[in-house]
Structure formats: C-alpha cells, structure tokens
Short mmCIF file of C-alpha atoms in Angstrom, two decimals:
data_model
loop_
_atom_site.label_atom_id
_atom_site.label_comp_id
_atom_site.label_asym_id
_atom_site.label_seq_id
_atom_site.Cartn_x
_atom_site.Cartn_y
_atom_site.Cartn_z
CA UNK G 121 0.00 0.00 0.00
CA UNK G 122 1.44 3.35 -1.04
CA UNK G 123 1.24 6.40 1.19
CA UNK G 124 -0.97 8.71 -0.85
CA UNK G 125 -0.68 11.75 1.47
CA UNK G 126 3.10 11.93 1.49
CA UNK G 127 3.30 11.15 -2.22
CA UNK G 128 0.87 13.90 -3.14
CA UNK G 129 2.32 16.48 -0.77
CA UNK G 130 5.89 15.69 -1.85
CA UNK G 131 4.93 16.18 -5.48
CA UNK G 132 3.09 19.46 -4.83
CA UNK G 133 5.73 20.87 -2.49
CA UNK G 134 8.59 19.99 -4.81
CA UNK G 135 6.76 21.48 -7.77
CA UNK G 136 6.07 24.62 -5.75
CA UNK G 137 9.68 25.01 -4.70
CA UNK G 138 10.95 24.29 -8.20
CA UNK G 139 8.59 26.82 -9.74
CA UNK G 140 9.91 29.44 -7.34
CA UNK G 141 13.47 28.82 -8.48
CA UNK G 142 14.69 26.86 -5.49
CA UNK G 143 17.98 25.11 -6.19
CA UNK G 144 17.44 22.63 -3.35
CA UNK G 145 14.32 20.97 -4.73
CA UNK G 146 15.03 17.25 -5.26
CA UNK G 147 14.25 15.61 -8.57
CA UNK G 148 11.32 13.23 -8.89
CA UNK G 149 10.97 10.43 -11.38
CA UNK G 150 8.58 10.72 -14.26
CA UNK G 151 5.72 8.23 -14.39
CA UNK G 152 2.34 7.47 -12.89
CA UNK G 153 1.33 8.41 -9.40
CA UNK G 154 1.86 4.85 -8.25
CA UNK G 155 5.62 5.44 -8.43
CA UNK G 156 5.28 7.69 -5.39
CA UNK G 157 6.66 7.19 -2.85
CA UNK G 158 7.81 3.60 -3.57
CA UNK G 159 7.25 1.11 -6.35
CA UNK G 160 8.33 -2.56 -6.29
CA UNK G 161 9.79 -4.24 -9.36
CA UNK G 162 12.53 -3.30 -11.86
CA UNK G 163 12.05 0.43 -11.21
CA UNK G 164 12.38 0.12 -7.45
CA UNK G 165 13.28 2.97 -5.17
CA UNK G 166 11.94 6.03 -3.46
CA UNK G 167 10.79 8.82 -5.73
CA UNK G 168 12.26 11.45 -3.41
CA UNK G 169 15.42 11.28 -1.29
CA UNK G 170 13.62 11.20 2.03
CA UNK G 171 10.18 11.03 3.58
CA UNK G 172 7.98 14.07 3.86
CA UNK G 173 7.46 13.52 7.57
CA UNK G 174 11.23 13.69 8.13
CA UNK G 175 11.64 16.75 5.93
CA UNK G 176 8.47 18.59 6.91
CA UNK G 177 10.23 21.22 9.03
CA UNK G 178 12.81 22.10 6.36
CA UNK G 179 10.17 22.17 3.62
CA UNK G 180 7.95 24.35 5.82
CA UNK G 181 10.82 26.76 6.41
CA UNK G 182 11.56 26.92 2.67
CA UNK G 183 7.92 27.65 1.91
CA UNK G 184 7.77 30.31 4.62
CA UNK G 185 10.86 31.98 3.16
CA UNK G 186 9.05 32.11 -0.19
CA UNK G 187 5.93 33.56 1.39
CA UNK G 188 3.92 30.35 0.88
CA UNK G 189 2.10 28.60 3.70
CA UNK G 190 1.90 24.78 3.83
CA UNK G 191 -1.89 25.17 4.11
CA UNK G 192 -1.96 26.78 0.67
CA UNK G 193 -0.15 23.78 -0.81
CA UNK G 194 -2.38 21.31 1.07
CA UNK G 195 -5.50 23.03 -0.23
CA UNK G 196 -4.25 22.48 -3.78
CA UNK G 197 -3.32 18.82 -3.20
CA UNK G 198 -6.46 17.89 -1.25
CA UNK G 199 -9.12 20.60 -1.01
CA UNK G 200 -11.07 20.20 2.21
CA UNK G 201 -8.53 17.88 3.84
CA UNK G 202 -7.27 20.53 6.27
CA UNK G 203 -10.75 20.72 7.85
CA UNK G 204 -11.82 17.09 7.33
CA UNK G 205 -12.74 15.06 10.40
CA UNK G 206 -15.26 12.76 8.70
CA UNK G 207 -14.42 9.21 7.64
CA UNK G 208 -17.95 8.12 6.71
CA UNK G 209 -17.30 8.64 3.00
CA UNK G 210 -14.13 6.56 3.14
CA UNK G 211 -15.99 3.75 4.91
CA UNK G 212 -18.73 3.90 2.25
CA UNK G 213 -16.06 3.78 -0.48
CA UNK G 214 -14.44 0.79 1.21
CA UNK G 215 -17.81 -0.97 1.31
CA UNK G 216 -18.53 -0.18 -2.35
CA UNK G 217 -15.16 -1.43 -3.59
CA UNK G 218 -13.07 -3.72 -1.39
CA UNK G 219 -15.79 -5.30 0.75
CA UNK G 220 -18.36 -5.77 -2.00
CA UNK G 221 -16.10 -7.04 -4.77
CA UNK G 222 -12.98 -8.69 -3.26
CA UNK G 223 -11.13 -10.52 -4.75
CA UNK G 224 -12.36 -9.54 -8.24
CA UNK G 225 -9.83 -6.91 -9.31
CA UNK G 226 -11.64 -6.03 -12.53
CA UNK G 227 -14.91 -5.40 -10.71
CA UNK G 228 -13.18 -3.30 -8.03
CA UNK G 229 -11.68 -1.15 -10.81
CA UNK G 230 -15.12 -0.65 -12.36
CA UNK G 231 -16.64 0.17 -8.96
CA UNK G 232 -13.91 2.76 -8.30
CA UNK G 233 -14.57 4.35 -11.68
CA UNK G 234 -18.28 4.51 -10.83
CA UNK G 235 -17.27 6.51 -7.74
CA UNK G 236 -15.80 9.19 -10.06
CA UNK G 237 -12.23 8.08 -9.45
CA UNK G 238 -9.30 8.11 -11.86
CA UNK G 239 -8.22 4.47 -12.15
CA UNK G 240 -4.67 3.41 -13.02
CA UNK G 241 -3.76 -0.24 -13.73
CA UNK G 242 0.01 -0.59 -13.22
CA UNK G 243 -0.36 -4.38 -13.47
CA UNK G 244 -3.10 -6.90 -14.33
CA UNK G 245 -3.78 -7.57 -10.64
CA UNK G 246 -3.18 -3.98 -9.44
CA UNK G 247 -5.31 -0.87 -9.05
CA UNK G 248 -4.38 2.63 -7.96
CA UNK G 249 -7.46 4.86 -8.08
CA UNK G 250 -7.75 8.44 -6.81
CA UNK G 251 -10.59 10.92 -6.48
CA UNK G 252 -10.77 13.36 -9.39
CA UNK G 253 -11.73 15.95 -6.76
CA UNK G 254 -11.01 15.39 -3.09
CA UNK G 255 -14.16 15.52 -1.00
CA UNK G 256 -14.14 16.01 2.77
CA UNK G 257 -16.49 13.03 3.00
CA UNK G 258 -14.64 10.81 0.55
CA UNK G 259 -11.62 8.56 0.40
CA UNK G 260 -8.47 9.68 -1.35
CA UNK G 261 -7.45 6.38 -2.93
CA UNK G 262 -8.41 2.78 -3.64
CA UNK G 263 -5.40 0.48 -3.91
CA UNK G 264 -5.24 -3.21 -4.81
CA UNK G 265 -1.94 -5.07 -4.48
CA UNK G 266 0.19 -1.91 -4.43
CA UNK G 267 3.53 -2.31 -2.60
CA UNK G 268 2.09 -5.11 -0.47
CA UNK G 269 3.73 -8.21 1.00
CA UNK G 270 0.38 -10.02 1.05
CA UNK G 271 -0.90 -12.30 -1.71
CA UNK G 272 -3.95 -10.04 -1.86
CA UNK G 273 -4.58 -6.57 -0.43
CA UNK G 274 -7.34 -4.04 -1.04
CA UNK G 275 -7.15 -0.69 0.73
CA UNK G 276 -8.98 2.61 0.87
CA UNK G 277 -7.10 5.60 2.26
CA UNK G 278 -8.48 8.89 3.54
CA UNK G 279 -6.82 12.13 4.61
CA UNK G 280 -8.06 13.95 7.71
CA UNK G 281 -6.93 16.40 10.34
CA UNK G 282 -4.39 14.78 12.64
CA UNK G 283 -6.88 15.29 15.47
CA UNK G 284 -8.78 12.25 14.15
CA UNK G 285 -7.49 9.51 16.43
CA UNK G 286 -7.05 5.79 15.83
CA UNK G 287 -10.02 5.12 18.07
CA UNK G 288 -12.23 7.50 16.06
CA UNK G 289 -11.19 5.88 12.78
CA UNK G 290 -11.65 2.38 14.14
CA UNK G 291 -15.12 3.24 15.41
CA UNK G 292 -15.98 4.69 11.99
CA UNK G 293 -14.99 1.45 10.26
CA UNK G 294 -15.94 -1.34 12.65
CA UNK G 295 -18.89 0.51 14.16
CA UNK G 296 -20.42 1.06 10.72
CA UNK G 297 -19.85 -2.57 9.75
CA UNK G 298 -21.05 -3.90 13.11
CA UNK G 299 -17.88 -6.00 13.51
CA UNK G 300 -15.93 -6.35 16.75
CA UNK G 301 -12.18 -5.80 16.63
CA UNK G 302 -9.05 -5.96 18.74
CA UNK G 303 -6.84 -2.87 18.41
CA UNK G 304 -8.08 -2.16 14.90
CA UNK G 305 -7.84 -5.73 13.56
CA UNK G 306 -10.53 -8.31 12.87
CA UNK G 307 -11.31 -11.17 10.50
CA UNK G 308 -14.12 -11.30 7.97
CA UNK G 309 -15.18 -13.93 5.45
CA UNK G 310 -15.89 -13.09 1.80
CA UNK G 311 -17.02 -15.82 -0.61
CA UNK G 312 -15.88 -18.46 1.86
CA UNK G 313 -12.35 -17.07 2.31
CA UNK G 314 -11.02 -15.41 5.45
CA UNK G 315 -9.49 -11.94 5.21
CA UNK G 316 -7.85 -9.78 7.84
CA UNK G 317 -9.76 -6.51 8.20
CA UNK G 318 -7.63 -3.68 9.54
CA UNK G 319 -7.43 0.00 10.22
CA UNK G 320 -3.91 1.33 9.73
CA UNK G 321 -2.85 4.86 10.64
CA UNK G 322 -0.11 6.12 8.34
CA UNK G 323 2.43 8.88 9.07
CA UNK G 324 1.28 12.40 8.27
CA UNK G 325 2.60 15.94 8.06
CA UNK G 326 1.45 19.58 8.21
CA UNK G 327 -1.46 18.83 10.53
CA UNK G 328 -2.85 16.00 8.39
CA UNK G 329 -2.95 12.24 8.92
CA UNK G 330 -3.75 9.37 6.56
CA UNK G 331 -5.97 6.45 7.52
CA UNK G 332 -6.26 3.16 5.62
CA UNK G 333 -9.05 0.59 5.76
CA UNK G 334 -7.56 -2.68 4.50
CA UNK G 335 -8.47 -6.26 3.55
CA UNK G 336 -5.50 -8.65 3.44
CA UNK G 337 -5.05 -12.36 2.73
CA UNK G 338 -1.98 -14.59 2.49
#
C-alpha cells in the first residue's frame, strides 16, 4: 500500500519550490502516481530522497521563506482535507469497492470508476485509483496489491486532520460494519475465504494524517 498523502504532498511541495526557483528541490521520477513514494519491481526505489514527515520542518521553512504557507499547498493537493474530520465517505467507499467485490480486481476497478475516481492499472492484478476531486467526506485512494507483501490486499485511504485519532477511525470502520475488533484488527469472510480486516494509521505531516481501511489475505 502506497502512502498517498506523502506522495501527493511531496509532489506538490517539490513542484512549488521548483517553480519558485529553489535550487534545493530534489528531482522526482517521471511516471504514474503509483511510483510515489515507492514502487516494487525493476524500477524500485523512493521517488524522493527522504520522507515528507522527516523533511516537513525544512520544507515548511523553505515555503515560509518564499511567502507560501503549507496550508496553501495542502488546499491544492487535497481541497477540504485541512478541515476534514469525517471518515464516513471513506468507509462507504471501502464498502462499495473492497468489501463488495474482493477478490475480483476487474470489478473493483469498475466500482472505483463509478465513484468518479481516476483508475490506473500498473499491473493486471493492481489498481491505484484516486478521487478526481477530493471531497471532505470521501476517500483519497483505492489500492489493490500496491507495494504489499500479502498475496492479496485491497485498501482505501483517507486524509483527515491529525486530530482524528485511531479510536475514532476504528469506530468509523468497525462501528459502521457492526464488527468487533481488537486494536483495529478483525477477520471477515468473503465468498468463503477469510481476510484480515484492519485500520492502519499512516504517518502524516502539516497537521494531516492518513488512515487506511484494509483487507489482506496470504
């Protein structure tokens, strides 16, 4: 599973710094969004020389020196994210894609497209779909078998304020589904096969956090 928040913010921040003539802006590889921040396979490697979370202070200082606030960049990358505290749309997206159609990758891709998402297919068993316009009530990505060590993985990610806690996100997912869990992990059965059902909180930056709702199977 790729970290959509850091990938998107890295791209926007680097582009912003480069457009302002900064000589310290690192280069990024050309290619689809799924190359950010990490892509397995022949073209392996990080798209930027460091994680946004580690570089957030320096990037923030560079932006401040240019008279640009991180909030301005965030609003371009994900309009509404800086005020988003609602994960109901992400849960609904997870239900409409991963839960309803696992493990049928083709059907998940069609379902994501029906949710007005841009769908990339980096491989025959892979999906990386993103919202054409970020909505405060929507998820930011649907990912199938992207940078995963599992035989099968389907994930929906959502960007919120970092005030949205693990407990809040877990209640949004498991409470809506009516499934008990232990520390954000449970097991569900789809078409006779058992899948781990998880909430994963990913590293954030600039007052935002990324949450992932995930189905995984070995």
